[in-house]
PDB file of C-alpha atoms in Angstrom:
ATOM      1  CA  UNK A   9     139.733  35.242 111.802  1.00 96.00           C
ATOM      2  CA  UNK A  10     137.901  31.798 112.432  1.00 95.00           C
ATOM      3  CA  UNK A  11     138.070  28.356 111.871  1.00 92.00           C
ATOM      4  CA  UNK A  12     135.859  28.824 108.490  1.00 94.00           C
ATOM      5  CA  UNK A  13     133.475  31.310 106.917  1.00 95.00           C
ATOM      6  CA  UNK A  14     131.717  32.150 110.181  1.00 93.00           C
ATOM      7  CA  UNK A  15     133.462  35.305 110.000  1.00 95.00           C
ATOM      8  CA  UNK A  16     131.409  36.368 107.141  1.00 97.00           C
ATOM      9  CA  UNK A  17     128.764  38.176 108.877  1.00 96.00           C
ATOM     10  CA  UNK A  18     131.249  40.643 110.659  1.00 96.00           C
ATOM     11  CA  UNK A  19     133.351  41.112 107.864  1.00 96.00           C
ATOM     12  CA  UNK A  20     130.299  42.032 105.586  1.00 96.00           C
ATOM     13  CA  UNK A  21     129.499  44.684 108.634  1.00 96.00           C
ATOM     14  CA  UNK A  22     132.714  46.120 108.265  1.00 97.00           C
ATOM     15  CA  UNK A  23     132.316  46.330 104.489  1.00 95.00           C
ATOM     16  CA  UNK A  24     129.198  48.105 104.740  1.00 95.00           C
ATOM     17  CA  UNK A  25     130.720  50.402 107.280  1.00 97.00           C
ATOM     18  CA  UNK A  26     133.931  51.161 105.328  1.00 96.00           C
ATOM     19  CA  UNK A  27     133.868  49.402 101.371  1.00 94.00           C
ATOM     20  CA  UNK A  28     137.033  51.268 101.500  1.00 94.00           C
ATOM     21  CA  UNK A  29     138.759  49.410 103.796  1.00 94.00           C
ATOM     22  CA  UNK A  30     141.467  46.168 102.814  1.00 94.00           C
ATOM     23  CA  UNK A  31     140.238  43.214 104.449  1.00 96.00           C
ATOM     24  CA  UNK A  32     142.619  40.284 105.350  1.00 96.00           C
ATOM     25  CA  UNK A  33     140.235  37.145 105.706  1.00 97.00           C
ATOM     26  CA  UNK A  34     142.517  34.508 107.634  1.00 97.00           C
ATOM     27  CA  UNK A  35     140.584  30.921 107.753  1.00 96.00           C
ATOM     28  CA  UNK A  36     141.817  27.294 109.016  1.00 95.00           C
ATOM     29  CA  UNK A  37     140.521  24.926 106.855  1.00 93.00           C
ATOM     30  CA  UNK A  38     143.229  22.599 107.948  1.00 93.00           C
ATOM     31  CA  UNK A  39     141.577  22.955 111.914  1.00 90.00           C
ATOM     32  CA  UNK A  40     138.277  23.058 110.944  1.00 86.00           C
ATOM     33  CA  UNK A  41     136.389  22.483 113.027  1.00 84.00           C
ATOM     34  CA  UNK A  42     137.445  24.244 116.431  1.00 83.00           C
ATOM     35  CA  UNK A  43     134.294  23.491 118.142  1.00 78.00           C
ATOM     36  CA  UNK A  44     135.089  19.391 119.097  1.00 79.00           C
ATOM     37  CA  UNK A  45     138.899  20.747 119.634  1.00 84.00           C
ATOM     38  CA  UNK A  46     140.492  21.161 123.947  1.00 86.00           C
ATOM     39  CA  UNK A  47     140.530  24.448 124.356  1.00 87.00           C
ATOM     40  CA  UNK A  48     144.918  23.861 124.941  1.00 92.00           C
ATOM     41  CA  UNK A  49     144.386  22.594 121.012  1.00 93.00           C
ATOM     42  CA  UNK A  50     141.678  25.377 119.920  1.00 91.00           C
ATOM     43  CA  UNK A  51     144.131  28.069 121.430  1.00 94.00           C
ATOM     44  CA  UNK A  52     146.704  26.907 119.469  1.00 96.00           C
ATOM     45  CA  UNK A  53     144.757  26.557 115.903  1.00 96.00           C
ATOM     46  CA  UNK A  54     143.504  30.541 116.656  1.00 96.00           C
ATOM     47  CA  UNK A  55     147.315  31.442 117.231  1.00 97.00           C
ATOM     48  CA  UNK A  56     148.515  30.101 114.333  1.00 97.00           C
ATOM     49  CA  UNK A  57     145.479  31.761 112.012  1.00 97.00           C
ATOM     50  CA  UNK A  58     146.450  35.284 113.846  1.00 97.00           C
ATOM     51  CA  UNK A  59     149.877  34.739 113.445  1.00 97.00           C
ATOM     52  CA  UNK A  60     149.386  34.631 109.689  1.00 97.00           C
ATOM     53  CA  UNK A  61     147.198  37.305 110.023  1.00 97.00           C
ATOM     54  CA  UNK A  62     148.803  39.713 111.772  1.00 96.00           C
ATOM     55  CA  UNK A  63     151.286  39.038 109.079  1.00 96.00           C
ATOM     56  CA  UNK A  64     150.254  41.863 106.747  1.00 95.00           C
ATOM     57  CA  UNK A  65     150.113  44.169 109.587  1.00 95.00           C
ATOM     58  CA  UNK A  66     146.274  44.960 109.941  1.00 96.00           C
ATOM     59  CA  UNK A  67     144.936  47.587 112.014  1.00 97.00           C
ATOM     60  CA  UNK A  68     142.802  45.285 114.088  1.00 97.00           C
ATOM     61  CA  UNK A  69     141.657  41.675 114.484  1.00 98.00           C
ATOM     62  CA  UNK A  70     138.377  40.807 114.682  1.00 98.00           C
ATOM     63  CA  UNK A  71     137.776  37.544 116.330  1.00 96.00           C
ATOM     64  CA  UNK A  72     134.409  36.144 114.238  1.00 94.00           C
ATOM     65  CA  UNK A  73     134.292  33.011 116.341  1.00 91.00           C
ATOM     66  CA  UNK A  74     132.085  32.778 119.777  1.00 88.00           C
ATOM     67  CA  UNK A  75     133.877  29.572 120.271  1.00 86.00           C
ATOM     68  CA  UNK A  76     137.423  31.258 120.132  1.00 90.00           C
ATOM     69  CA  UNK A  77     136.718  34.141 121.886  1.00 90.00           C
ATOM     70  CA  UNK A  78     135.662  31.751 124.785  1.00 84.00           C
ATOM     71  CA  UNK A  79     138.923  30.221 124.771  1.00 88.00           C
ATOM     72  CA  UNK A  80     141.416  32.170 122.783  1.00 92.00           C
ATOM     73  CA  UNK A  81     140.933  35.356 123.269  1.00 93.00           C
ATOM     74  CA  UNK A  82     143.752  36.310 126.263  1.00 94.00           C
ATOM     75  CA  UNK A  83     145.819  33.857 124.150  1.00 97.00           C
ATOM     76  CA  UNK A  84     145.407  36.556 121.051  1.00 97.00           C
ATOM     77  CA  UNK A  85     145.436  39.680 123.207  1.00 97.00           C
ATOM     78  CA  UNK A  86     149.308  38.614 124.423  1.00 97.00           C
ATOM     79  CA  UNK A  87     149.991  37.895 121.019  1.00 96.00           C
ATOM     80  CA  UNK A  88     148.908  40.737 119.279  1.00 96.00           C
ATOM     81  CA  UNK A  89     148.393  44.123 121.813  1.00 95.00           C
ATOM     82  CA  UNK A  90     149.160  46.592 122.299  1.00 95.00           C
ATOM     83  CA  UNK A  91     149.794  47.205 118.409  1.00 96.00           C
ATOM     84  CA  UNK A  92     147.036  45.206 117.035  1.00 97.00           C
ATOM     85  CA  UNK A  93     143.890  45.697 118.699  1.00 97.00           C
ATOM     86  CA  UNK A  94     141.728  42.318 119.209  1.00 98.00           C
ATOM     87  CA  UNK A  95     138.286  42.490 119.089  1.00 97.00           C
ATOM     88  CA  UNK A  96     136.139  39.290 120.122  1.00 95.00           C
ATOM     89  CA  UNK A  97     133.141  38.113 119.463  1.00 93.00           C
ATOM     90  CA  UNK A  98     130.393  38.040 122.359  1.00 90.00           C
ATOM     91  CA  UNK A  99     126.621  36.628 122.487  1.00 92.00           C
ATOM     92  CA  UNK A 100     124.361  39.596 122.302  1.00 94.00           C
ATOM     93  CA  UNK A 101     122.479  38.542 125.475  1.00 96.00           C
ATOM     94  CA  UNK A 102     122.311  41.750 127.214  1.00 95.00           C
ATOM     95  CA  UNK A 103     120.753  43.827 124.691  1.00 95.00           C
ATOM     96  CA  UNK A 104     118.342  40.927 124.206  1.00 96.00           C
ATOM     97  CA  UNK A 105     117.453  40.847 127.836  1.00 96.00           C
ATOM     98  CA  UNK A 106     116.980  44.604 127.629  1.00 94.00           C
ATOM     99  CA  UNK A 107     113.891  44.131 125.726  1.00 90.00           C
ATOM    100  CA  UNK A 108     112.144  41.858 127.906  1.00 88.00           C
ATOM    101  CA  UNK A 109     110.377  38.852 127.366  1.00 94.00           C
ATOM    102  CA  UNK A 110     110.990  35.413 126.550  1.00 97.00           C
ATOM    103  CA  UNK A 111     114.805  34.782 125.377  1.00 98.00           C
ATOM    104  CA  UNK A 112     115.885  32.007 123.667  1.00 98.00           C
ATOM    105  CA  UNK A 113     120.069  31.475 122.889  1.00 97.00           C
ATOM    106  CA  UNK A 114     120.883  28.944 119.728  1.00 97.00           C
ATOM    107  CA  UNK A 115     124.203  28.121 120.477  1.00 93.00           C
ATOM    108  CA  UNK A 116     126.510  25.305 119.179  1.00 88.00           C
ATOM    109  CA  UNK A 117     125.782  22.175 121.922  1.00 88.00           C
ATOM    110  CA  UNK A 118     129.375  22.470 123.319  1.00 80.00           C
ATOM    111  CA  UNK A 119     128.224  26.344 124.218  1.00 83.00           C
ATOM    112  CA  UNK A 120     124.627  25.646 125.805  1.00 87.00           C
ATOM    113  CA  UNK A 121     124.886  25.149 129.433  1.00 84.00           C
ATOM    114  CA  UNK A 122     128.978  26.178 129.149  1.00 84.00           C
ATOM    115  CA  UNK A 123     129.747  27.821 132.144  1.00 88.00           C
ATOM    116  CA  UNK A 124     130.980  30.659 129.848  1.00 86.00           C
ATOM    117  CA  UNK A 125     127.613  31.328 128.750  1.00 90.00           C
ATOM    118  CA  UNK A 126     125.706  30.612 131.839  1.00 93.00           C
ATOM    119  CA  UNK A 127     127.982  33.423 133.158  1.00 93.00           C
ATOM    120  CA  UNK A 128     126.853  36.099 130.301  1.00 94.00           C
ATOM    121  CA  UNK A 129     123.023  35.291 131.625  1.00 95.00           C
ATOM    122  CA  UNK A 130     123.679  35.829 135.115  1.00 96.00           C
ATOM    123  CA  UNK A 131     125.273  38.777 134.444  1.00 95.00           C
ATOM    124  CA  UNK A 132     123.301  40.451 132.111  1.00 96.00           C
ATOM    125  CA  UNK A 133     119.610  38.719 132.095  1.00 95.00           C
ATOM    126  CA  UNK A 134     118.909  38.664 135.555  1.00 91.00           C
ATOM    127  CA  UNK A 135     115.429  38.347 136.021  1.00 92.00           C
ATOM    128  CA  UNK A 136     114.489  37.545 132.194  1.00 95.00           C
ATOM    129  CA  UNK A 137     113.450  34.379 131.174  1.00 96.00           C
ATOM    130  CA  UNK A 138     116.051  32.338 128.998  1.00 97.00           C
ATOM    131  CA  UNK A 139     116.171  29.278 127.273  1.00 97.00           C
ATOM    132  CA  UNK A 140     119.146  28.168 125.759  1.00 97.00           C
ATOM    133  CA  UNK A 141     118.765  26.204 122.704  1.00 97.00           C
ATOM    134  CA  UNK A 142     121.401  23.667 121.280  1.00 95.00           C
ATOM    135  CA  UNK A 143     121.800  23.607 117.304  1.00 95.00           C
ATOM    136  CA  UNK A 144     122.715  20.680 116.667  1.00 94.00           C
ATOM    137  CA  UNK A 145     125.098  20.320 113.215  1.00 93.00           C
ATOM    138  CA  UNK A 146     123.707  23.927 112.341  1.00 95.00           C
ATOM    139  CA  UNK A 147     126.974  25.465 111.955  1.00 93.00           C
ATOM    140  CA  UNK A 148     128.615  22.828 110.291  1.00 93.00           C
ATOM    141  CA  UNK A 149     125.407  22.843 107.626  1.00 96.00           C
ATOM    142  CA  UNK A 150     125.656  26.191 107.209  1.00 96.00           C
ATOM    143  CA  UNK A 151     129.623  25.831 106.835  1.00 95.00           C
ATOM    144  CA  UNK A 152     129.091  23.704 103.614  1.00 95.00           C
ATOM    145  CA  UNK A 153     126.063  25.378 102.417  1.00 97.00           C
ATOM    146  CA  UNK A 154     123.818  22.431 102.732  1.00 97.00           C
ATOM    147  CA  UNK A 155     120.528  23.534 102.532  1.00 97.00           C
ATOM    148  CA  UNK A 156     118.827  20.377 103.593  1.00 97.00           C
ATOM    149  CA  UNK A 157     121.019  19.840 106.244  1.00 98.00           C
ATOM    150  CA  UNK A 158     120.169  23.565 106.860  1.00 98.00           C
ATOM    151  CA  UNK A 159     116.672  23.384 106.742  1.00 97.00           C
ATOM    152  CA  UNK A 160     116.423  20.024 108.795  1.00 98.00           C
ATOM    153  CA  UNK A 161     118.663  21.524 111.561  1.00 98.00           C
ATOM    154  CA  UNK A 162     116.728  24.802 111.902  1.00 98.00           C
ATOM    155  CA  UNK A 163     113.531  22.734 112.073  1.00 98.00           C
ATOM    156  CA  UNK A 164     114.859  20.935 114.957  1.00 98.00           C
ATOM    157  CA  UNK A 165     116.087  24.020 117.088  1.00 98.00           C
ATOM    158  CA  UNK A 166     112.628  25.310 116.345  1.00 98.00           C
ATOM    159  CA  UNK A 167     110.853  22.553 118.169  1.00 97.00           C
ATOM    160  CA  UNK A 168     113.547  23.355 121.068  1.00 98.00           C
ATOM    161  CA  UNK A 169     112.359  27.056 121.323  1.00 98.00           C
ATOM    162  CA  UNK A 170     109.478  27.474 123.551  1.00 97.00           C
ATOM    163  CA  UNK A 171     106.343  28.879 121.682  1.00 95.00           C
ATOM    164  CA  UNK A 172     106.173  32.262 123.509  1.00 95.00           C
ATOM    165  CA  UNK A 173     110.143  33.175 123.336  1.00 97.00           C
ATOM    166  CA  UNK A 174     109.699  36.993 121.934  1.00 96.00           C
ATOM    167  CA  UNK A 175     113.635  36.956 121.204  1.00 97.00           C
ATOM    168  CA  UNK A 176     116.261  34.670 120.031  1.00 98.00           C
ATOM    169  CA  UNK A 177     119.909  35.231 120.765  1.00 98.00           C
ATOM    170  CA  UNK A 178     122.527  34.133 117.537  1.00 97.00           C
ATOM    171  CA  UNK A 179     125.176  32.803 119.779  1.00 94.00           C
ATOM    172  CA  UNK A 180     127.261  31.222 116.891  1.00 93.00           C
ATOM    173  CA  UNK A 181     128.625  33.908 113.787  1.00 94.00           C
ATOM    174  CA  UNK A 182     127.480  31.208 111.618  1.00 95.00           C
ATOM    175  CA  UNK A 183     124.003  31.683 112.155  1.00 97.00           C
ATOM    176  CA  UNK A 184     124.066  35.292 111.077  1.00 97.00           C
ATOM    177  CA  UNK A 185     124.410  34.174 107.884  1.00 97.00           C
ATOM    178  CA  UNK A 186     120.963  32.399 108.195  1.00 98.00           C
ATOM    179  CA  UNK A 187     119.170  34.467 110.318  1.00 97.00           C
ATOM    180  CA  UNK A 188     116.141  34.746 108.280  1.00 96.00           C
ATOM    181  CA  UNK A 189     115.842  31.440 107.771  1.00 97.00           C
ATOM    182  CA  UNK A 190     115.765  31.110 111.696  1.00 98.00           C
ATOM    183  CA  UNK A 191     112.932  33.631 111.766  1.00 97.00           C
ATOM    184  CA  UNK A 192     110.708  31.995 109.870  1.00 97.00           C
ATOM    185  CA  UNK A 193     110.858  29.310 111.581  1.00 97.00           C
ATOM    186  CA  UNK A 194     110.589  30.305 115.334  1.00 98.00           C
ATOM    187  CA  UNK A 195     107.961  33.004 113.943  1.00 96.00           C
ATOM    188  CA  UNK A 196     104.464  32.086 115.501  1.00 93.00           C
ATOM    189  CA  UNK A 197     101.009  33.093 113.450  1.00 92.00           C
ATOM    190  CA  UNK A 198      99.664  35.992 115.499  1.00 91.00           C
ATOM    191  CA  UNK A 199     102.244  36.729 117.693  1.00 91.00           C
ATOM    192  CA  UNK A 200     104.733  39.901 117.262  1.00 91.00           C
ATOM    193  CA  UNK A 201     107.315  40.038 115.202  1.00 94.00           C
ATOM    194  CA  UNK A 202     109.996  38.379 116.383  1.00 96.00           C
ATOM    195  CA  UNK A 203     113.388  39.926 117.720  1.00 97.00           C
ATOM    196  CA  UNK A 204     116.943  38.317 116.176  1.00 97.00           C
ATOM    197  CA  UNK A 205     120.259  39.661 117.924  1.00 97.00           C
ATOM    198  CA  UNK A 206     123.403  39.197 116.050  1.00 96.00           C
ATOM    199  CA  UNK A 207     126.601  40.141 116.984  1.00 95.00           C
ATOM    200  CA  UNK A 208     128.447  41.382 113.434  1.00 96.00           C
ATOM    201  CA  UNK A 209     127.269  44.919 113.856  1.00 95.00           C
ATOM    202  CA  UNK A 210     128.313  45.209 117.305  1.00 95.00           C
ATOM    203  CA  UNK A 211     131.641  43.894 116.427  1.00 96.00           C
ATOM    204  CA  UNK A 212     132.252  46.055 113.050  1.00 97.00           C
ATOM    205  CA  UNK A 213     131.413  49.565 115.089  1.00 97.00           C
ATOM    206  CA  UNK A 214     133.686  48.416 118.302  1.00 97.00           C
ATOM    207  CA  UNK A 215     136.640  47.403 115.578  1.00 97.00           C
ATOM    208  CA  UNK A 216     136.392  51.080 113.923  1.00 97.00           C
ATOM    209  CA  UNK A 217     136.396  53.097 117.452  1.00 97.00           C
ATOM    210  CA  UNK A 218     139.255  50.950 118.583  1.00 96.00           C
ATOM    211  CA  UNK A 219     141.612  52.183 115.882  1.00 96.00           C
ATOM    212  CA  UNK A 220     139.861  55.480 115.762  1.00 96.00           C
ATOM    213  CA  UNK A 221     137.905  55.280 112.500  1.00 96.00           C
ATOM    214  CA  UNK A 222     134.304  56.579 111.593  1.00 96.00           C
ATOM    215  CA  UNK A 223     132.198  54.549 109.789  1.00 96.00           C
ATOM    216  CA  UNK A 224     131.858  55.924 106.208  1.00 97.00           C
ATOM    217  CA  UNK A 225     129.369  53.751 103.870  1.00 95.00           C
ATOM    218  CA  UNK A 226     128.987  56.001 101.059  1.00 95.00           C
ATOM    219  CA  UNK A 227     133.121  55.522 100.669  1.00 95.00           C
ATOM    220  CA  UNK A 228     134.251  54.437  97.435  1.00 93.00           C
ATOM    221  CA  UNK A 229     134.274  50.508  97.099  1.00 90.00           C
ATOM    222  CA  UNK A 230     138.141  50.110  96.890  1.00 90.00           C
ATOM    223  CA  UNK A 231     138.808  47.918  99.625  1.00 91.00           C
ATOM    224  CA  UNK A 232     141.068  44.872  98.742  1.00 91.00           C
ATOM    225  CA  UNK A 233     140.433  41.627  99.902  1.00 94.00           C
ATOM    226  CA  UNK A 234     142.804  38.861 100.878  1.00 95.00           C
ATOM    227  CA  UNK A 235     142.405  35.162 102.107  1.00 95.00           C
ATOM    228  CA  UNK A 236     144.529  32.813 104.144  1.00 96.00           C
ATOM    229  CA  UNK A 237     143.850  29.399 104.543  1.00 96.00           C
ATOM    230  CA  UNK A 238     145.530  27.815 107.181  1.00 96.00           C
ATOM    231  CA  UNK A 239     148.106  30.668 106.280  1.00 95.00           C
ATOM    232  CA  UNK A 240     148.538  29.997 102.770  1.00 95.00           C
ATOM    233  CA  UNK A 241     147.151  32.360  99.797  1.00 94.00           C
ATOM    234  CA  UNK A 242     143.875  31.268  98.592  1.00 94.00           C
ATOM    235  CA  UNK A 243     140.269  32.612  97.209  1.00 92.00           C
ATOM    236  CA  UNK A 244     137.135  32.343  99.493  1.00 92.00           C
ATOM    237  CA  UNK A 245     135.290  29.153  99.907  1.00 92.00           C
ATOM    238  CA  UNK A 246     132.781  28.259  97.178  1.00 93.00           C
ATOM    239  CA  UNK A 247     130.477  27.859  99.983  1.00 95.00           C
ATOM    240  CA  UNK A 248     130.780  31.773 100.776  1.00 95.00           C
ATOM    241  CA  UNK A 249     129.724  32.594  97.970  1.00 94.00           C
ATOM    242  CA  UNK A 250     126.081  30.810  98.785  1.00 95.00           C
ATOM    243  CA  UNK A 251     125.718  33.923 101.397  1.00 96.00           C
ATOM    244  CA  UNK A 252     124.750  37.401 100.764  1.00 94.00           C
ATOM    245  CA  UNK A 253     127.405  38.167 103.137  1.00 95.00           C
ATOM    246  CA  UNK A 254     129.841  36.173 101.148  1.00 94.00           C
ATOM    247  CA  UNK A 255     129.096  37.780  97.578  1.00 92.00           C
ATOM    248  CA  UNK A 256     129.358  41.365  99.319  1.00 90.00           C
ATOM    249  CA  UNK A 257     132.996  40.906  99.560  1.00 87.00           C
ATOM    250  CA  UNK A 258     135.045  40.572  96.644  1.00 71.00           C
ATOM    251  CA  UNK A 259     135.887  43.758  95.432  1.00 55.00           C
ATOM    252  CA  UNK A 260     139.551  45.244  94.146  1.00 48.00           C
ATOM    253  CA  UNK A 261     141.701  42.039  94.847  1.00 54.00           C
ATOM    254  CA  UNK A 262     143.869  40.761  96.589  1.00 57.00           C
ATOM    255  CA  UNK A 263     146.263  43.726  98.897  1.00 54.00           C
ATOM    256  CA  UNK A 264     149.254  42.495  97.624  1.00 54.00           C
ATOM    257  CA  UNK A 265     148.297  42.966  94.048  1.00 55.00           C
ATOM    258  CA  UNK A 266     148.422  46.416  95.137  1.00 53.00           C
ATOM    259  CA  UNK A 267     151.603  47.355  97.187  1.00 51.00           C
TER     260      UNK A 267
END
């Protein structure tokens, strides 16, 4: 779940994982976006989207949204546990700090400096340099797919990343799904390659050992896909589609063709 098709990167994990399992997709594009929302309002968007989630009775929900996890999350946890299992979506900054060096964390603007994630670096990168980074319209670029608004946006978080940062920190799903793009253009001539943490694959292994599953990649591609938009029926985004994450999906339909 998420406000829009940031939760592409960890549901392409979890297809990778298992392309056997049935994937419920459950978007707001009615809420979108959740970022500029009160986290009283936010909470109550996420509800609603896990509410017509939890719907067709999945064996966990991920959370693909930093931004809801901040403020959602023990919101979702009453709502759905013990039975559903939710699984939210965290910054990776301690593995990141683990490797040393300089860290930069792109984050949405209403995440940098946050208390929330000021928190995560005290806890876990005490001692490491970090500079956090605010990405100004990034998600919402990537969000439509607009790749000059894309390009322009990742152009100016690179001028905010100090030249010797050795690691940068994708603090917003959306930027998973442009990560490469990001590497180029923090990359400096000469220097080491540079380190990206994500948090998809993180989130796709924690979701299987929660209900007890093994990953199993070489499974046969039979997983169904469905998509809720503000809890109605619907297809993904054209804009999903722009991202290899995106065209990795559809696969046998929709789960209720099948029942």
């Amino acid at each position: 779940m998420d406000s829009g098709i940031g939760l592409l990167a960890a549901t392409a994990a979890v297809r990778r994982l298992r392309p056997d399992a049935d994937l419920v997709l459950s978007l707001d594009p009615d809420g979108m976006p959740w970022g500029p929302r009160t986290p009283e309002d936010l909470t109550r968007r996420a509800v609603a989207v896990a509410e017509a989630a939890a719907a067709h009775r999945p064996a966990a929900l991920i959370v693909g949204c930093n931004t809801a996890t901040v403020h959602a999350l023990p919101a979702l946890r009453a709502l759905c546990e013990p039975g559903i299992p939710v699984i939210g979506t965290v910054p990776a900054i301690k593995p990141a700090a683990a490797g040393g060096g300089h860290v930069a964390i792109w984050a949405t603007p209403a995440t940098t400096g946050s208390p929330y994630q000021r928190n995560l670096i005290a806890d876990f990168a005490r001692g490491v340099q970090v500079t956090e980074v605010p990405c100004w319209g990034l998600a919402e670029a990537v969000e439509h797919a607009d790749e000059q608004a894309i390009d322009a946006t990742v152009a100016a978080a690179a001028e905010l990343t100090p030249p010797d940062v050795t690691t940068v920190v994708l603090g917003c799903t959306h930027y998973e799904l442009v990560a490469e793009r990001i590497r180029a253009a923090v990359q400096r001539p000469g220097a080491a390659p540079l380190v990206l943490h994500g948090s998809a694959g993180a989130v796709a292994a924690q979701a299987l050992r929660r209900i007890g599953e093994h990953p199993a990649p070489g499974a046969p591609a039979e997983g169904a896909l469905t998509v809720l938009l503000s809890g109605r029926d619907g297809a993904l985004p054209a804009a999903a589609l722009h991202y290899a994450e995106g065209r990795l999906l559809p696969a046998a339909g929709p789960l209720a063709d099948r029942m």
